């Protein structure tokens, strides 16, 4: 939960007195124009940024001043960044093993979990290909796998559908929905510009504009929300 969170960069206000809760077992979306503060909320959750005012709680524990590593390990936050998130010159398998060595102490558990994810995401034929040679969709699969190595309770996906073809977007949406079904205690939070794609998979979404959350609700509620239309969707979105 965010309680009265505000942050600015120099003279530029980014978030102003933001309050919201995210719940286990739901897929929640963040929408808003460029510069509205969507990625800033992710960075505050991860611990890359600290708010100027307000507090951030995970499982009722104040983590406002907690480190990135503590949040990742103790509170199990997984992160799928918009760009990168992998080692370009390592193969797909080497990337997974590198992350697994940090997150999973037992060697047999590491091997089993890496093999499980490779099988789950049908990456067997790509194991020995360097990450820089993978397609956009394959790279996204790799980074999602790396984020899942810690069995996260909170999975943050930043612009996960950006610059991908229709079939790859459909594949990623299926992955997200299946993850929610298979991990009922996991919360998946998606920050995205492609509103139709996001609203087709989320249980609930929030719209950021002018430093505030201006609308919140289910996809059907948001489409009918006048504030959502004014600040983000316009009159022609359906």
mmCIF file of C-alpha atoms in Angstrom:
data_model
loop_
_atom_site.group_PDB
_atom_site.id
_atom_site.type_symbol
_atom_site.label_atom_id
_atom_site.label_comp_id
_atom_site.label_asym_id
_atom_site.label_seq_id
_atom_site.Cartn_x
_atom_site.Cartn_y
_atom_site.Cartn_z
ATOM 1 C CA UNK A 1 0.000 0.000 0.000
ATOM 2 C CA UNK A 2 1.016 3.595 -0.690
ATOM 3 C CA UNK A 3 0.047 6.093 1.991
ATOM 4 C CA UNK A 4 0.184 9.796 1.111
ATOM 5 C CA UNK A 5 3.186 9.265 -1.179
ATOM 6 C CA UNK A 6 4.665 12.310 -2.922
ATOM 7 C CA UNK A 7 7.839 12.661 -4.969
ATOM 8 C CA UNK A 8 9.344 15.303 -7.216
ATOM 9 C CA UNK A 9 12.462 15.562 -9.351
ATOM 10 C CA UNK A 10 13.873 19.030 -8.721
ATOM 11 C CA UNK A 11 11.066 21.482 -9.371
ATOM 12 C CA UNK A 12 8.980 18.915 -11.255
ATOM 13 C CA UNK A 13 6.227 17.249 -9.264
ATOM 14 C CA UNK A 14 5.716 13.593 -10.236
ATOM 15 C CA UNK A 15 3.311 12.189 -7.639
ATOM 16 C CA UNK A 16 1.256 14.209 -5.167
ATOM 17 C CA UNK A 17 -0.270 12.510 -2.123
ATOM 18 C CA UNK A 18 -0.926 9.144 -3.773
ATOM 19 C CA UNK A 19 -2.920 6.477 -1.894
ATOM 20 C CA UNK A 20 -3.722 2.962 -3.117
ATOM 21 C CA UNK A 21 -3.639 -0.730 -2.195
ATOM 22 C CA UNK A 22 -2.717 -3.724 -4.316
ATOM 23 C CA UNK A 23 -3.971 -7.142 -3.321
ATOM 24 C CA UNK A 24 -2.646 -10.660 -3.658
ATOM 25 C CA UNK A 25 -4.306 -12.693 -6.373
ATOM 26 C CA UNK A 26 -5.166 -9.828 -8.699
ATOM 27 C CA UNK A 27 -3.809 -8.370 -11.900
ATOM 28 C CA UNK A 28 -3.789 -4.594 -11.626
ATOM 29 C CA UNK A 29 -2.954 -2.098 -14.370
ATOM 30 C CA UNK A 30 -1.445 1.377 -14.427
ATOM 31 C CA UNK A 31 -2.457 3.707 -17.259
ATOM 32 C CA UNK A 32 -1.669 7.322 -17.959
ATOM 33 C CA UNK A 33 -0.017 9.734 -20.359
ATOM 34 C CA UNK A 34 3.767 9.954 -20.697
ATOM 35 C CA UNK A 35 5.343 11.451 -17.601
ATOM 36 C CA UNK A 36 2.339 10.739 -15.381
ATOM 37 C CA UNK A 37 4.435 8.749 -12.886
ATOM 38 C CA UNK A 38 3.699 5.110 -13.792
ATOM 39 C CA UNK A 39 7.333 3.975 -13.912
ATOM 40 C CA UNK A 40 8.047 6.114 -10.836
ATOM 41 C CA UNK A 41 5.522 4.033 -8.866
ATOM 42 C CA UNK A 42 7.384 0.890 -9.956
ATOM 43 C CA UNK A 43 10.729 2.380 -8.916
ATOM 44 C CA UNK A 44 9.260 3.346 -5.540
ATOM 45 C CA UNK A 45 7.957 -0.199 -5.050
ATOM 46 C CA UNK A 46 11.273 -1.761 -6.024
ATOM 47 C CA UNK A 47 13.258 0.616 -3.835
ATOM 48 C CA UNK A 48 15.200 2.450 -6.552
ATOM 49 C CA UNK A 49 13.528 5.676 -5.385
ATOM 50 C CA UNK A 50 12.389 6.956 -2.003
ATOM 51 C CA UNK A 51 9.362 9.229 -1.629
ATOM 52 C CA UNK A 52 9.775 12.798 -0.446
ATOM 53 C CA UNK A 53 6.741 12.260 1.774
ATOM 54 C CA UNK A 54 4.543 9.319 2.709
ATOM 55 C CA UNK A 55 5.101 5.640 3.393
ATOM 56 C CA UNK A 56 5.104 2.341 1.481
ATOM 57 C CA UNK A 57 3.961 -0.869 3.170
ATOM 58 C CA UNK A 58 4.303 -4.484 2.076
ATOM 59 C CA UNK A 59 2.425 -7.039 4.173
ATOM 60 C CA UNK A 60 1.821 -4.266 6.735
ATOM 61 C CA UNK A 61 5.574 -3.671 7.156
ATOM 62 C CA UNK A 62 6.968 -0.191 6.450
ATOM 63 C CA UNK A 63 9.524 -0.676 3.656
ATOM 64 C CA UNK A 64 9.945 2.997 2.731
ATOM 65 C CA UNK A 65 13.646 2.948 3.608
ATOM 66 C CA UNK A 66 14.343 -0.722 2.806
ATOM 67 C CA UNK A 67 16.951 -1.638 0.192
ATOM 68 C CA UNK A 68 16.293 -3.051 -3.263
ATOM 69 C CA UNK A 69 17.871 -6.403 -2.320
ATOM 70 C CA UNK A 70 15.845 -6.734 0.892
ATOM 71 C CA UNK A 71 12.594 -6.089 -0.959
ATOM 72 C CA UNK A 72 13.518 -8.583 -3.665
ATOM 73 C CA UNK A 73 14.526 -11.356 -1.268
ATOM 74 C CA UNK A 74 12.349 -10.882 1.823
ATOM 75 C CA UNK A 75 9.208 -9.540 0.184
ATOM 76 C CA UNK A 76 9.745 -11.343 -3.127
ATOM 77 C CA UNK A 77 9.307 -8.568 -5.666
ATOM 78 C CA UNK A 78 9.983 -9.614 -9.258
ATOM 79 C CA UNK A 79 10.528 -7.002 -11.964
ATOM 80 C CA UNK A 80 10.175 -7.217 -15.750
ATOM 81 C CA UNK A 81 11.678 -3.947 -17.081
ATOM 82 C CA UNK A 82 10.638 -2.284 -20.325
ATOM 83 C CA UNK A 83 14.185 -2.481 -21.691
ATOM 84 C CA UNK A 84 16.978 -4.957 -21.009
ATOM 85 C CA UNK A 85 16.925 -6.982 -17.823
ATOM 86 C CA UNK A 86 19.308 -9.604 -19.218
ATOM 87 C CA UNK A 87 22.994 -10.009 -20.152
ATOM 88 C CA UNK A 88 23.281 -9.486 -23.919
ATOM 89 C CA UNK A 89 26.360 -11.672 -24.461
ATOM 90 C CA UNK A 90 25.193 -14.607 -22.324
ATOM 91 C CA UNK A 91 23.006 -17.373 -23.682
ATOM 92 C CA UNK A 92 19.441 -17.774 -22.487
ATOM 93 C CA UNK A 93 20.496 -20.608 -20.157
ATOM 94 C CA UNK A 94 23.500 -18.657 -18.847
ATOM 95 C CA UNK A 95 21.223 -15.702 -18.058
ATOM 96 C CA UNK A 96 18.872 -17.886 -16.055
ATOM 97 C CA UNK A 97 21.728 -19.586 -14.224
ATOM 98 C CA UNK A 98 23.358 -16.252 -13.380
ATOM 99 C CA UNK A 99 20.175 -14.954 -11.779
ATOM 100 C CA UNK A 100 19.428 -18.290 -10.103
ATOM 101 C CA UNK A 101 22.861 -18.346 -8.395
ATOM 102 C CA UNK A 102 21.918 -15.142 -6.571
ATOM 103 C CA UNK A 103 18.365 -16.147 -5.696
ATOM 104 C CA UNK A 104 18.508 -19.920 -5.018
ATOM 105 C CA UNK A 105 21.175 -21.254 -2.656
ATOM 106 C CA UNK A 106 20.738 -24.994 -3.190
ATOM 107 C CA UNK A 107 22.354 -26.173 -6.434
ATOM 108 C CA UNK A 108 19.825 -28.936 -7.142
ATOM 109 C CA UNK A 109 16.935 -26.547 -6.494
ATOM 110 C CA UNK A 110 18.558 -24.073 -8.892
ATOM 111 C CA UNK A 111 18.894 -26.618 -11.668
ATOM 112 C CA UNK A 112 15.357 -27.910 -11.177
ATOM 113 C CA UNK A 113 13.778 -24.452 -11.129
ATOM 114 C CA UNK A 114 15.673 -23.258 -14.208
ATOM 115 C CA UNK A 115 14.719 -26.424 -16.102
ATOM 116 C CA UNK A 116 11.100 -26.045 -14.985
ATOM 117 C CA UNK A 117 10.894 -22.472 -16.335
ATOM 118 C CA UNK A 118 12.604 -23.409 -19.609
ATOM 119 C CA UNK A 119 10.036 -26.164 -20.094
ATOM 120 C CA UNK A 120 7.091 -24.051 -18.949
ATOM 121 C CA UNK A 121 7.887 -21.285 -21.437
ATOM 122 C CA UNK A 122 8.918 -23.733 -24.208
ATOM 123 C CA UNK A 123 12.445 -22.324 -24.459
ATOM 124 C CA UNK A 124 14.284 -25.639 -24.890
ATOM 125 C CA UNK A 125 15.423 -24.873 -28.444
ATOM 126 C CA UNK A 126 16.730 -21.428 -27.454
ATOM 127 C CA UNK A 127 18.851 -22.363 -24.415
ATOM 128 C CA UNK A 128 22.213 -21.929 -26.134
ATOM 129 C CA UNK A 129 21.412 -18.801 -28.161
ATOM 130 C CA UNK A 130 22.861 -15.520 -26.934
ATOM 131 C CA UNK A 131 20.192 -13.183 -25.590
ATOM 132 C CA UNK A 132 21.083 -10.417 -28.058
ATOM 133 C CA UNK A 133 20.021 -12.691 -30.938
ATOM 134 C CA UNK A 134 16.584 -13.539 -29.516
ATOM 135 C CA UNK A 135 13.408 -11.971 -30.923
ATOM 136 C CA UNK A 136 11.497 -9.362 -28.947
ATOM 137 C CA UNK A 137 8.982 -11.878 -27.686
ATOM 138 C CA UNK A 138 11.687 -14.383 -26.757
ATOM 139 C CA UNK A 139 13.545 -11.706 -24.798
ATOM 140 C CA UNK A 140 10.363 -10.878 -22.895
ATOM 141 C CA UNK A 141 9.903 -14.563 -22.081
ATOM 142 C CA UNK A 142 13.492 -14.713 -20.812
ATOM 143 C CA UNK A 143 13.100 -11.664 -18.569
ATOM 144 C CA UNK A 144 9.790 -12.968 -17.195
ATOM 145 C CA UNK A 145 11.522 -16.273 -16.390
ATOM 146 C CA UNK A 146 14.334 -14.407 -14.623
ATOM 147 C CA UNK A 147 11.762 -12.474 -12.583
ATOM 148 C CA UNK A 148 9.968 -15.722 -11.654
ATOM 149 C CA UNK A 149 13.101 -17.440 -10.322
ATOM 150 C CA UNK A 150 12.434 -16.017 -6.852
ATOM 151 C CA UNK A 151 8.789 -17.187 -6.844
ATOM 152 C CA UNK A 152 7.676 -13.565 -6.429
ATOM 153 C CA UNK A 153 4.608 -12.475 -4.509
ATOM 154 C CA UNK A 154 4.560 -9.222 -6.495
ATOM 155 C CA UNK A 155 5.427 -9.253 -10.190
ATOM 156 C CA UNK A 156 5.909 -5.831 -11.803
ATOM 157 C CA UNK A 157 5.730 -5.643 -15.613
ATOM 158 C CA UNK A 158 6.789 -2.351 -17.194
ATOM 159 C CA UNK A 159 5.474 -1.783 -20.760
ATOM 160 C CA UNK A 160 5.457 -5.529 -21.360
ATOM 161 C CA UNK A 161 3.539 -5.249 -24.654
ATOM 162 C CA UNK A 162 5.589 -2.410 -26.139
ATOM 163 C CA UNK A 163 6.933 -2.799 -29.714
ATOM 164 C CA UNK A 164 5.639 -6.351 -30.126
ATOM 165 C CA UNK A 165 3.520 -7.942 -32.850
ATOM 166 C CA UNK A 166 -0.100 -9.013 -32.291
ATOM 167 C CA UNK A 167 0.651 -12.733 -31.888
ATOM 168 C CA UNK A 168 3.419 -12.097 -29.351
ATOM 169 C CA UNK A 169 1.170 -9.767 -27.341
ATOM 170 C CA UNK A 170 -1.530 -12.462 -27.302
ATOM 171 C CA UNK A 171 1.051 -15.013 -26.122
ATOM 172 C CA UNK A 172 2.209 -12.721 -23.295
ATOM 173 C CA UNK A 173 -1.362 -12.053 -22.187
ATOM 174 C CA UNK A 174 -1.961 -15.797 -21.954
ATOM 175 C CA UNK A 175 1.221 -16.154 -19.875
ATOM 176 C CA UNK A 176 0.081 -13.444 -17.422
ATOM 177 C CA UNK A 177 -3.419 -14.876 -17.017
ATOM 178 C CA UNK A 178 -2.013 -18.394 -16.499
ATOM 179 C CA UNK A 179 0.466 -17.107 -13.920
ATOM 180 C CA UNK A 180 -2.410 -15.621 -11.947
ATOM 181 C CA UNK A 181 -4.319 -18.921 -12.077
ATOM 182 C CA UNK A 182 -1.288 -20.991 -11.079
ATOM 183 C CA UNK A 183 -0.160 -18.598 -8.322
ATOM 184 C CA UNK A 184 -3.313 -17.382 -6.542
ATOM 185 C CA UNK A 185 -1.304 -15.428 -3.956
ATOM 186 C CA UNK A 186 0.739 -13.503 -6.537
ATOM 187 C CA UNK A 187 -0.111 -9.929 -7.455
ATOM 188 C CA UNK A 188 0.757 -8.881 -11.007
ATOM 189 C CA UNK A 189 1.034 -5.150 -11.673
ATOM 190 C CA UNK A 190 1.314 -3.961 -15.280
ATOM 191 C CA UNK A 191 2.319 -0.488 -16.417
ATOM 192 C CA UNK A 192 1.313 -0.013 -20.043
ATOM 193 C CA UNK A 193 0.414 2.463 -22.795
ATOM 194 C CA UNK A 194 -1.595 -0.006 -24.855
ATOM 195 C CA UNK A 195 -4.884 0.466 -23.007
ATOM 196 C CA UNK A 196 -6.954 -2.127 -24.869
ATOM 197 C CA UNK A 197 -4.369 -4.848 -24.330
ATOM 198 C CA UNK A 198 -3.991 -4.008 -20.653
ATOM 199 C CA UNK A 199 -7.721 -3.783 -19.935
ATOM 200 C CA UNK A 200 -8.267 -7.202 -21.529
ATOM 201 C CA UNK A 201 -6.177 -8.946 -18.830
ATOM 202 C CA UNK A 202 -6.470 -6.886 -15.617
ATOM 203 C CA UNK A 203 -8.977 -7.226 -12.796
ATOM 204 C CA UNK A 204 -8.585 -3.573 -11.865
ATOM 205 C CA UNK A 205 -6.753 -0.548 -13.210
ATOM 206 C CA UNK A 206 -5.763 2.947 -12.100
ATOM 207 C CA UNK A 207 -5.311 6.014 -14.269
ATOM 208 C CA UNK A 208 -2.631 8.545 -13.347
ATOM 209 C CA UNK A 209 -2.774 12.151 -14.494
ATOM 210 C CA UNK A 210 -1.680 15.495 -13.082
ATOM 211 C CA UNK A 211 0.274 13.802 -10.257
ATOM 212 C CA UNK A 212 -2.854 12.002 -8.974
ATOM 213 C CA UNK A 213 -4.889 8.828 -9.399
ATOM 214 C CA UNK A 214 -7.865 10.295 -11.253
ATOM 215 C CA UNK A 215 -9.829 7.066 -11.784
ATOM 216 C CA UNK A 216 -9.790 3.490 -10.515
ATOM 217 C CA UNK A 217 -11.930 0.403 -11.043
ATOM 218 C CA UNK A 218 -12.635 -2.616 -13.207
ATOM 219 C CA UNK A 219 -12.155 -2.263 -16.981
ATOM 220 C CA UNK A 220 -15.915 -1.805 -17.495
ATOM 221 C CA UNK A 221 -16.096 0.806 -14.756
ATOM 222 C CA UNK A 222 -13.146 2.751 -16.167
ATOM 223 C CA UNK A 223 -14.504 2.884 -19.708
ATOM 224 C CA UNK A 224 -17.661 4.547 -18.351
ATOM 225 C CA UNK A 225 -15.801 6.827 -15.928
ATOM 226 C CA UNK A 226 -16.004 10.492 -16.978
ATOM 227 C CA UNK A 227 -12.728 11.406 -15.277
ATOM 228 C CA UNK A 228 -10.991 8.538 -17.114
ATOM 229 C CA UNK A 229 -12.389 9.803 -20.417
ATOM 230 C CA UNK A 230 -11.325 13.371 -19.712
ATOM 231 C CA UNK A 231 -7.784 12.591 -18.578
ATOM 232 C CA UNK A 232 -6.879 9.592 -20.720
ATOM 233 C CA UNK A 233 -9.294 7.727 -22.990
ATOM 234 C CA UNK A 234 -11.010 10.599 -24.795
ATOM 235 C CA UNK A 235 -14.474 10.226 -26.310
ATOM 236 C CA UNK A 236 -13.750 7.558 -28.915
ATOM 237 C CA UNK A 237 -12.243 4.731 -26.858
ATOM 238 C CA UNK A 238 -14.379 1.623 -26.524
#
